[in-house]
PDB file of C-alpha atoms in Angstrom:
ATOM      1  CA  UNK A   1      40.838   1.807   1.022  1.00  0.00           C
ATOM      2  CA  UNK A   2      38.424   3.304   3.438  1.00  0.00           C
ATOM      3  CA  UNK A   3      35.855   0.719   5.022  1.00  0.00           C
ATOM      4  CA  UNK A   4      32.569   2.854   4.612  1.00  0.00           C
ATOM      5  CA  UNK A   5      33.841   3.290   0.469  1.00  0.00           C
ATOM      6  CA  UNK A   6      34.152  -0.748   0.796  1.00  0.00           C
ATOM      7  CA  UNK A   7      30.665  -0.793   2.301  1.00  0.00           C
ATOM      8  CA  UNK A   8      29.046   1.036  -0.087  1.00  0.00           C
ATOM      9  CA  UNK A   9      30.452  -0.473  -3.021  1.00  0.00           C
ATOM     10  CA  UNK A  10      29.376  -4.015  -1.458  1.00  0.00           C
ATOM     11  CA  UNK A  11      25.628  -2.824  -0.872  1.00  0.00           C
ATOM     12  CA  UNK A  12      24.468  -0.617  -3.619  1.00  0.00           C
ATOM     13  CA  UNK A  13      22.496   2.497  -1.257  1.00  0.00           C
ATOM     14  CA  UNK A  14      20.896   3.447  -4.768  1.00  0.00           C
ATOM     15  CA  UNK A  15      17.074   2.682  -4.308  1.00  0.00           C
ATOM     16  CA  UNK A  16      15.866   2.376  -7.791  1.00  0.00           C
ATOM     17  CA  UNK A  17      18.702  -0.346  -8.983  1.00  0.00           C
ATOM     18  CA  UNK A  18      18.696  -2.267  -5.386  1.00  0.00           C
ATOM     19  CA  UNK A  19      16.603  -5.606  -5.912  1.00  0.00           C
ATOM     20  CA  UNK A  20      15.076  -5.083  -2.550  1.00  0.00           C
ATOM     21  CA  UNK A  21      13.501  -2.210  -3.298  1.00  0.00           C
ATOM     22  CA  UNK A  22      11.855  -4.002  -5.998  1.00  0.00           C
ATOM     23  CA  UNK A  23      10.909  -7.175  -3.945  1.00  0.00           C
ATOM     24  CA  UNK A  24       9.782  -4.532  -0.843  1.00  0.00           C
ATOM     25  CA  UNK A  25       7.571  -3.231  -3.605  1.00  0.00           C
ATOM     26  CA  UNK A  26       6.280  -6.216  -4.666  1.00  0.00           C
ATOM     27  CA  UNK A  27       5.519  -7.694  -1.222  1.00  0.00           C
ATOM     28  CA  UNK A  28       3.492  -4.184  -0.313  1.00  0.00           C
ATOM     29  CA  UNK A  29       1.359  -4.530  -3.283  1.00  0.00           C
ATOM     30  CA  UNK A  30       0.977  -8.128  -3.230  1.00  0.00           C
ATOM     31  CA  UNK A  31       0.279  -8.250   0.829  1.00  0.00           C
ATOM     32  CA  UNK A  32      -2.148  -4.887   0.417  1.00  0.00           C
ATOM     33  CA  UNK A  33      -4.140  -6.333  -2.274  1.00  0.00           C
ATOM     34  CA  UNK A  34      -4.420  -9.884  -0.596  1.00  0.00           C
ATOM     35  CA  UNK A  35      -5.613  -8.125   2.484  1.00  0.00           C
ATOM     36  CA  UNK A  36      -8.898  -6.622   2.276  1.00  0.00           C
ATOM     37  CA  UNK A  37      -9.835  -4.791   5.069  1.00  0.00           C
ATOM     38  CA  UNK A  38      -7.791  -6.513   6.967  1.00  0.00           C
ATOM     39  CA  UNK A  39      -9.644  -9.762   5.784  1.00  0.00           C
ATOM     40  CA  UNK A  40      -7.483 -12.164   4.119  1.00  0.00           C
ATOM     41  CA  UNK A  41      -9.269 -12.606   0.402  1.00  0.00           C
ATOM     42  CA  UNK A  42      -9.085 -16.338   0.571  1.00  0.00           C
ATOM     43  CA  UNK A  43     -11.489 -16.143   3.424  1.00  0.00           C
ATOM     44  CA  UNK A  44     -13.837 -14.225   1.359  1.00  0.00           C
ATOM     45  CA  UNK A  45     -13.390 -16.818  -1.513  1.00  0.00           C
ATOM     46  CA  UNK A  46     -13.938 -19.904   0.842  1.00  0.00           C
ATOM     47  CA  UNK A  47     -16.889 -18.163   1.919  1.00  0.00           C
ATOM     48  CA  UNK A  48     -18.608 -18.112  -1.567  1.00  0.00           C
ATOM     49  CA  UNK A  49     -17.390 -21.547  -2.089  1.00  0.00           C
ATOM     50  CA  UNK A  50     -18.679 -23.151   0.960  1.00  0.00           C
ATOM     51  CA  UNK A  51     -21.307 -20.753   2.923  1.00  0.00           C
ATOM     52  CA  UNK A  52     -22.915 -21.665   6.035  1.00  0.00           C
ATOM     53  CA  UNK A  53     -19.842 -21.429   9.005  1.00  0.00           C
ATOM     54  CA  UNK A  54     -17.162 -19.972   6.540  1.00  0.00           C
ATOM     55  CA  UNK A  55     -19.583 -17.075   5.924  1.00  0.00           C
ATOM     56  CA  UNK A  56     -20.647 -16.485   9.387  1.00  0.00           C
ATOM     57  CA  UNK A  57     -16.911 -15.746  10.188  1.00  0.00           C
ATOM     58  CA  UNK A  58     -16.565 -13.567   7.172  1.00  0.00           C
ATOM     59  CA  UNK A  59     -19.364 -11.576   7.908  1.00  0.00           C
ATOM     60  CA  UNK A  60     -18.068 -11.395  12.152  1.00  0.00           C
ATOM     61  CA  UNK A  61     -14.492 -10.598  10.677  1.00  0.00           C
ATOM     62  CA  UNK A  62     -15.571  -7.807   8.246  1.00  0.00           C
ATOM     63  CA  UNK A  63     -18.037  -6.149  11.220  1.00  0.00           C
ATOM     64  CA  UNK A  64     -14.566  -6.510  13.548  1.00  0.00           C
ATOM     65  CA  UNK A  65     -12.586  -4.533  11.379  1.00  0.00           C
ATOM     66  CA  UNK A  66     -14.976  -2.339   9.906  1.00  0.00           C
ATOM     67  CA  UNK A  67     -15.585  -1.369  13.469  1.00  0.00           C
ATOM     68  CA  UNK A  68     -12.227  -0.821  14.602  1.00  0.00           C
ATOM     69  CA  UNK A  69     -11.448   1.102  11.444  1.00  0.00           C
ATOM     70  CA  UNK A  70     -14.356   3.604  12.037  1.00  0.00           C
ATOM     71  CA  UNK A  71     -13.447   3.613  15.438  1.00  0.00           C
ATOM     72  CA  UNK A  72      -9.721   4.713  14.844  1.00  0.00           C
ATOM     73  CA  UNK A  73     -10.949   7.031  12.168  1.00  0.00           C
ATOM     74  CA  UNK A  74     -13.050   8.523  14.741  1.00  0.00           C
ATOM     75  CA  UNK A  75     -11.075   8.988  17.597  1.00  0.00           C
ATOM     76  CA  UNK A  76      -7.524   9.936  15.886  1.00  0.00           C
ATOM     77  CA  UNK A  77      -7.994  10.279  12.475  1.00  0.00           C
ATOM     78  CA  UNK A  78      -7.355  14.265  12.167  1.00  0.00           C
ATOM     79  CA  UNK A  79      -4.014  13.563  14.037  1.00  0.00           C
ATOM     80  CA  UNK A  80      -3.367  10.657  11.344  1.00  0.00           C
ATOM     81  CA  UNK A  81      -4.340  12.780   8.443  1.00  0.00           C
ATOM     82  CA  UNK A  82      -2.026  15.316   9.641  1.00  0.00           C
ATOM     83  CA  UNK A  83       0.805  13.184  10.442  1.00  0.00           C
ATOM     84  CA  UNK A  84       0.400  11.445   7.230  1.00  0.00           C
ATOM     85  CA  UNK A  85       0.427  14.890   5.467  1.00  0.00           C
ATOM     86  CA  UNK A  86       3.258  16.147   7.262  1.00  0.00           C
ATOM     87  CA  UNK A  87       5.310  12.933   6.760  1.00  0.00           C
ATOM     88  CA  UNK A  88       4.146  12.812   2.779  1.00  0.00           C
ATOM     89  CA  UNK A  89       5.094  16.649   2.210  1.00  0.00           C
ATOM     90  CA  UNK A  90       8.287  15.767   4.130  1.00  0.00           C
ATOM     91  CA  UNK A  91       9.093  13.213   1.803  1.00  0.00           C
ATOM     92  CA  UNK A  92       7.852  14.534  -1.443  1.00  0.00           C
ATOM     93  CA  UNK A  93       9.979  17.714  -0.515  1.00  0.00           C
ATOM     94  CA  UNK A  94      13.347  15.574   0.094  1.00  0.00           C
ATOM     95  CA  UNK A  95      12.371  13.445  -3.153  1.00  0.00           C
ATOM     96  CA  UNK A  96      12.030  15.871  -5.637  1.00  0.00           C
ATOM     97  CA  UNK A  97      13.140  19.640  -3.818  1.00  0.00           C
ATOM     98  CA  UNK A  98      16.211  17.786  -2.604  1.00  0.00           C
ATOM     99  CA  UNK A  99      16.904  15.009  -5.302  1.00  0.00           C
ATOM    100  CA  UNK A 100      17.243  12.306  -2.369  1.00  0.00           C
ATOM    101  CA  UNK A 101      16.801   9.058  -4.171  1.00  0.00           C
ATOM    102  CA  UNK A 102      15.394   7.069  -0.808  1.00  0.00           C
ATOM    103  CA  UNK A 103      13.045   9.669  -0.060  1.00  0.00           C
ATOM    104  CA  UNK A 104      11.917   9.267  -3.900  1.00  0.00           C
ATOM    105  CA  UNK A 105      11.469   5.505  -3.251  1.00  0.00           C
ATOM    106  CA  UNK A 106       9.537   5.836  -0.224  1.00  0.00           C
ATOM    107  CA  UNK A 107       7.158   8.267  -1.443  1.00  0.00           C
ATOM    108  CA  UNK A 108       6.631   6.341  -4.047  1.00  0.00           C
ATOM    109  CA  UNK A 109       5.907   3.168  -1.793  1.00  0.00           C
ATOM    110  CA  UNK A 110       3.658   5.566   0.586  1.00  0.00           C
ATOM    111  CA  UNK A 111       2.009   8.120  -1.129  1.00  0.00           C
ATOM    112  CA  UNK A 112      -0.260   5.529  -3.040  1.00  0.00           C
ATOM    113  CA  UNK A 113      -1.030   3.628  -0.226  1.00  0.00           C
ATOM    114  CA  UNK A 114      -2.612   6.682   1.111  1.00  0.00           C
ATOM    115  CA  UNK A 115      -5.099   6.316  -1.715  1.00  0.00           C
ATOM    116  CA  UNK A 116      -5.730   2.786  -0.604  1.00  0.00           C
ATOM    117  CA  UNK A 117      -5.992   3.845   2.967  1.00  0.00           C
ATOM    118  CA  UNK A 118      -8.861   6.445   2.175  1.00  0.00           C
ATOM    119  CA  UNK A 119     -10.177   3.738  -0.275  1.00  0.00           C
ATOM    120  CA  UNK A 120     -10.212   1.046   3.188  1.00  0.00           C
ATOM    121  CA  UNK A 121     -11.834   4.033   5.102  1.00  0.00           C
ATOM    122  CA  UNK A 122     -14.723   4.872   2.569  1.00  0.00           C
ATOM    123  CA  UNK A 123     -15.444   1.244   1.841  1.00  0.00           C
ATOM    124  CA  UNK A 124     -15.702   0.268   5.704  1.00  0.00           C
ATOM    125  CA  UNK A 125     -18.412   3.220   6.086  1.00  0.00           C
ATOM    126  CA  UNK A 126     -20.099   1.863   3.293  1.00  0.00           C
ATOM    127  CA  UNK A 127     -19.984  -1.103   5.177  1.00  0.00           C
ATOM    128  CA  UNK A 128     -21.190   0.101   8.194  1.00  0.00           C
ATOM    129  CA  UNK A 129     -24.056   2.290   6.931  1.00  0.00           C
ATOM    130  CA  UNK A 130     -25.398  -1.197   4.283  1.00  0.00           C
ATOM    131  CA  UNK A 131     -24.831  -3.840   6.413  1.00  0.00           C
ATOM    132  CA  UNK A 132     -24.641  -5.722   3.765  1.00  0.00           C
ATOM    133  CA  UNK A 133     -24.539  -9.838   4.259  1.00  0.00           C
ATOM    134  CA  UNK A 134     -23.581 -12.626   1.874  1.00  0.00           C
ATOM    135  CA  UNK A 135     -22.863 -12.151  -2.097  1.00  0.00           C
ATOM    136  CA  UNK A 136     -23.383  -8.109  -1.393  1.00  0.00           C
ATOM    137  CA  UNK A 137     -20.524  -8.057   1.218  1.00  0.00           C
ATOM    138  CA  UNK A 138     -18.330 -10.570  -1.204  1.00  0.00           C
ATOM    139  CA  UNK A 139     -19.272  -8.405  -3.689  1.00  0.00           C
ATOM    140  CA  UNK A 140     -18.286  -4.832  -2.358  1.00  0.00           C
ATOM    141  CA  UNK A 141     -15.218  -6.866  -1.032  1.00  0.00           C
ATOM    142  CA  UNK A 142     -14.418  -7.873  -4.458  1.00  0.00           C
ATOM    143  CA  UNK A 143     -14.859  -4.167  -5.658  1.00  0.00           C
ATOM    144  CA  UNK A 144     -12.554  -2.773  -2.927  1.00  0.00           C
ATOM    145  CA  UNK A 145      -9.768  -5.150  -3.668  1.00  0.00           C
ATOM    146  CA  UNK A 146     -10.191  -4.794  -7.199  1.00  0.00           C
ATOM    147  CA  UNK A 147      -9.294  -0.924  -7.041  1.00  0.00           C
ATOM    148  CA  UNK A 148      -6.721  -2.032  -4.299  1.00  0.00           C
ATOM    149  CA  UNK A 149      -5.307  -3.429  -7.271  1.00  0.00           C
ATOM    150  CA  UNK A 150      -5.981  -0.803  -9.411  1.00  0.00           C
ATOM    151  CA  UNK A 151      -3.610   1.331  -7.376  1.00  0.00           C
ATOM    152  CA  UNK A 152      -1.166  -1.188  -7.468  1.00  0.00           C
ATOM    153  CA  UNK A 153      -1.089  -1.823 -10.993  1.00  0.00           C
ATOM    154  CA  UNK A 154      -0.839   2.263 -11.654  1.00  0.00           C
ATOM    155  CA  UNK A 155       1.776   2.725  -8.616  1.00  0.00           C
ATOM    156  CA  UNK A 156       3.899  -0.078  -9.788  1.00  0.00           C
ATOM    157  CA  UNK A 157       4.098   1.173 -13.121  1.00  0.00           C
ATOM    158  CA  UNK A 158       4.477   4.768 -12.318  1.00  0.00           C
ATOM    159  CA  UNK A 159       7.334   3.657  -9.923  1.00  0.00           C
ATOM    160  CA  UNK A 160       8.921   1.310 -12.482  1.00  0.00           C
ATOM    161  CA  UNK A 161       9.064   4.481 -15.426  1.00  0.00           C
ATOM    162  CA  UNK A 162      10.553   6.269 -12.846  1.00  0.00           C
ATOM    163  CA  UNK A 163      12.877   4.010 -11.202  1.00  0.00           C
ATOM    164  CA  UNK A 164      14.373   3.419 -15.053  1.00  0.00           C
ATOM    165  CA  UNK A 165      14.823   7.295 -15.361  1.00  0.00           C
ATOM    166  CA  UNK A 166      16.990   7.512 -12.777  1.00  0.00           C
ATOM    167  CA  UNK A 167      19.143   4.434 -13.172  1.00  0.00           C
ATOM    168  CA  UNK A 168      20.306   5.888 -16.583  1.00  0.00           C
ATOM    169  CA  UNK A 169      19.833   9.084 -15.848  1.00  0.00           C
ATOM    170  CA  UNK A 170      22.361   8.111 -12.684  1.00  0.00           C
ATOM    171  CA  UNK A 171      23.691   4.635 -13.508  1.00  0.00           C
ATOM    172  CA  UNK A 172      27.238   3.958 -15.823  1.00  0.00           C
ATOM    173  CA  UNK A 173      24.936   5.084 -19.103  1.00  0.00           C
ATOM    174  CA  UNK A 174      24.143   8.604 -17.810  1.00  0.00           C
ATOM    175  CA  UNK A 175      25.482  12.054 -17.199  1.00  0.00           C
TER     176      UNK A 175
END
């Protein structure tokens, strides 16, 4: 028996009926949506609970990385864009052009946190331009993670439909 038939039959290399796929996908949606602008949401919910100090360091933390993702934006964002296009059309075109079942899972994993990432970009300029302080700033926090979620919920689904197409169109069941 050859070793790399061995190997293979020992780690299943099919995306969609791997179990880490489906934890990977689960940890992406659950980290993305915890992290709000790079703010940790539990900071923004200690901050309503407590005020005074705990929303002073909301409101510096939220200016830090609203700045820095303007900034970024700014200064390399048509080179990101265009990366991110290139790499998304490379992927989409190996996913579905060339039926490569890893490519499928990791457009599916990257192509909606795109959205997110536009969603992050849009929400920080709001941000920027409102200056918003206190229950506003909770609340367009709140907002943001709650279409953060959105995504998530949509993405996850859309993934899980999928990934159960291809395990019987490919598994023991199918053709």
């Amino acid at each position: 028996m050859d070793i790399y038939q061995t190997i293979f039959e020992i780690i299943d290399m099919r995306s969609f009926s791997n179990l880490w796929f489906w934890i990977a996908l689960a940890v992406v949606w659950s980290t993305t949506s915890h992290w709000v602008l790079g703010v940790p949401y539990d900071m923004v919910l200690r901050a309503r609970r407590n005020g005074g100090q705990d929303e002073i360091d909301l409101e510096d933390i939220v200016r830090i990385n609203v700045n820095r993702l303007l900034y970024i934006g700014r200064v390399s964002g048509l080179w990101v864009l265009a990366l991110l296009c290139f790499t998304l059309t490379s992927l989409a075109l190996l996913a579905f052009w060339y039926d490569v079942e890893f490519a499928q899972a990791v457009f599916l994993l990257a192509f909606p946190m795109s959205f997110v990432g536009a969603l992050s970009l849009s929400t920080a300029r709001l941000i920027a331009e409102e200056q918003p302080r206190g229950e506003l700033l909770r609340a367009r926090l709140a907002r943001h993670r709650l279409w953060t979620q959105v995504i998530g919920m949509v993405s996850i689904f859309v993934t899980a439909m999928f990934g159960m197409y291809q395990n019987l169109v490919l598994g023991p069941f199918g053709g």
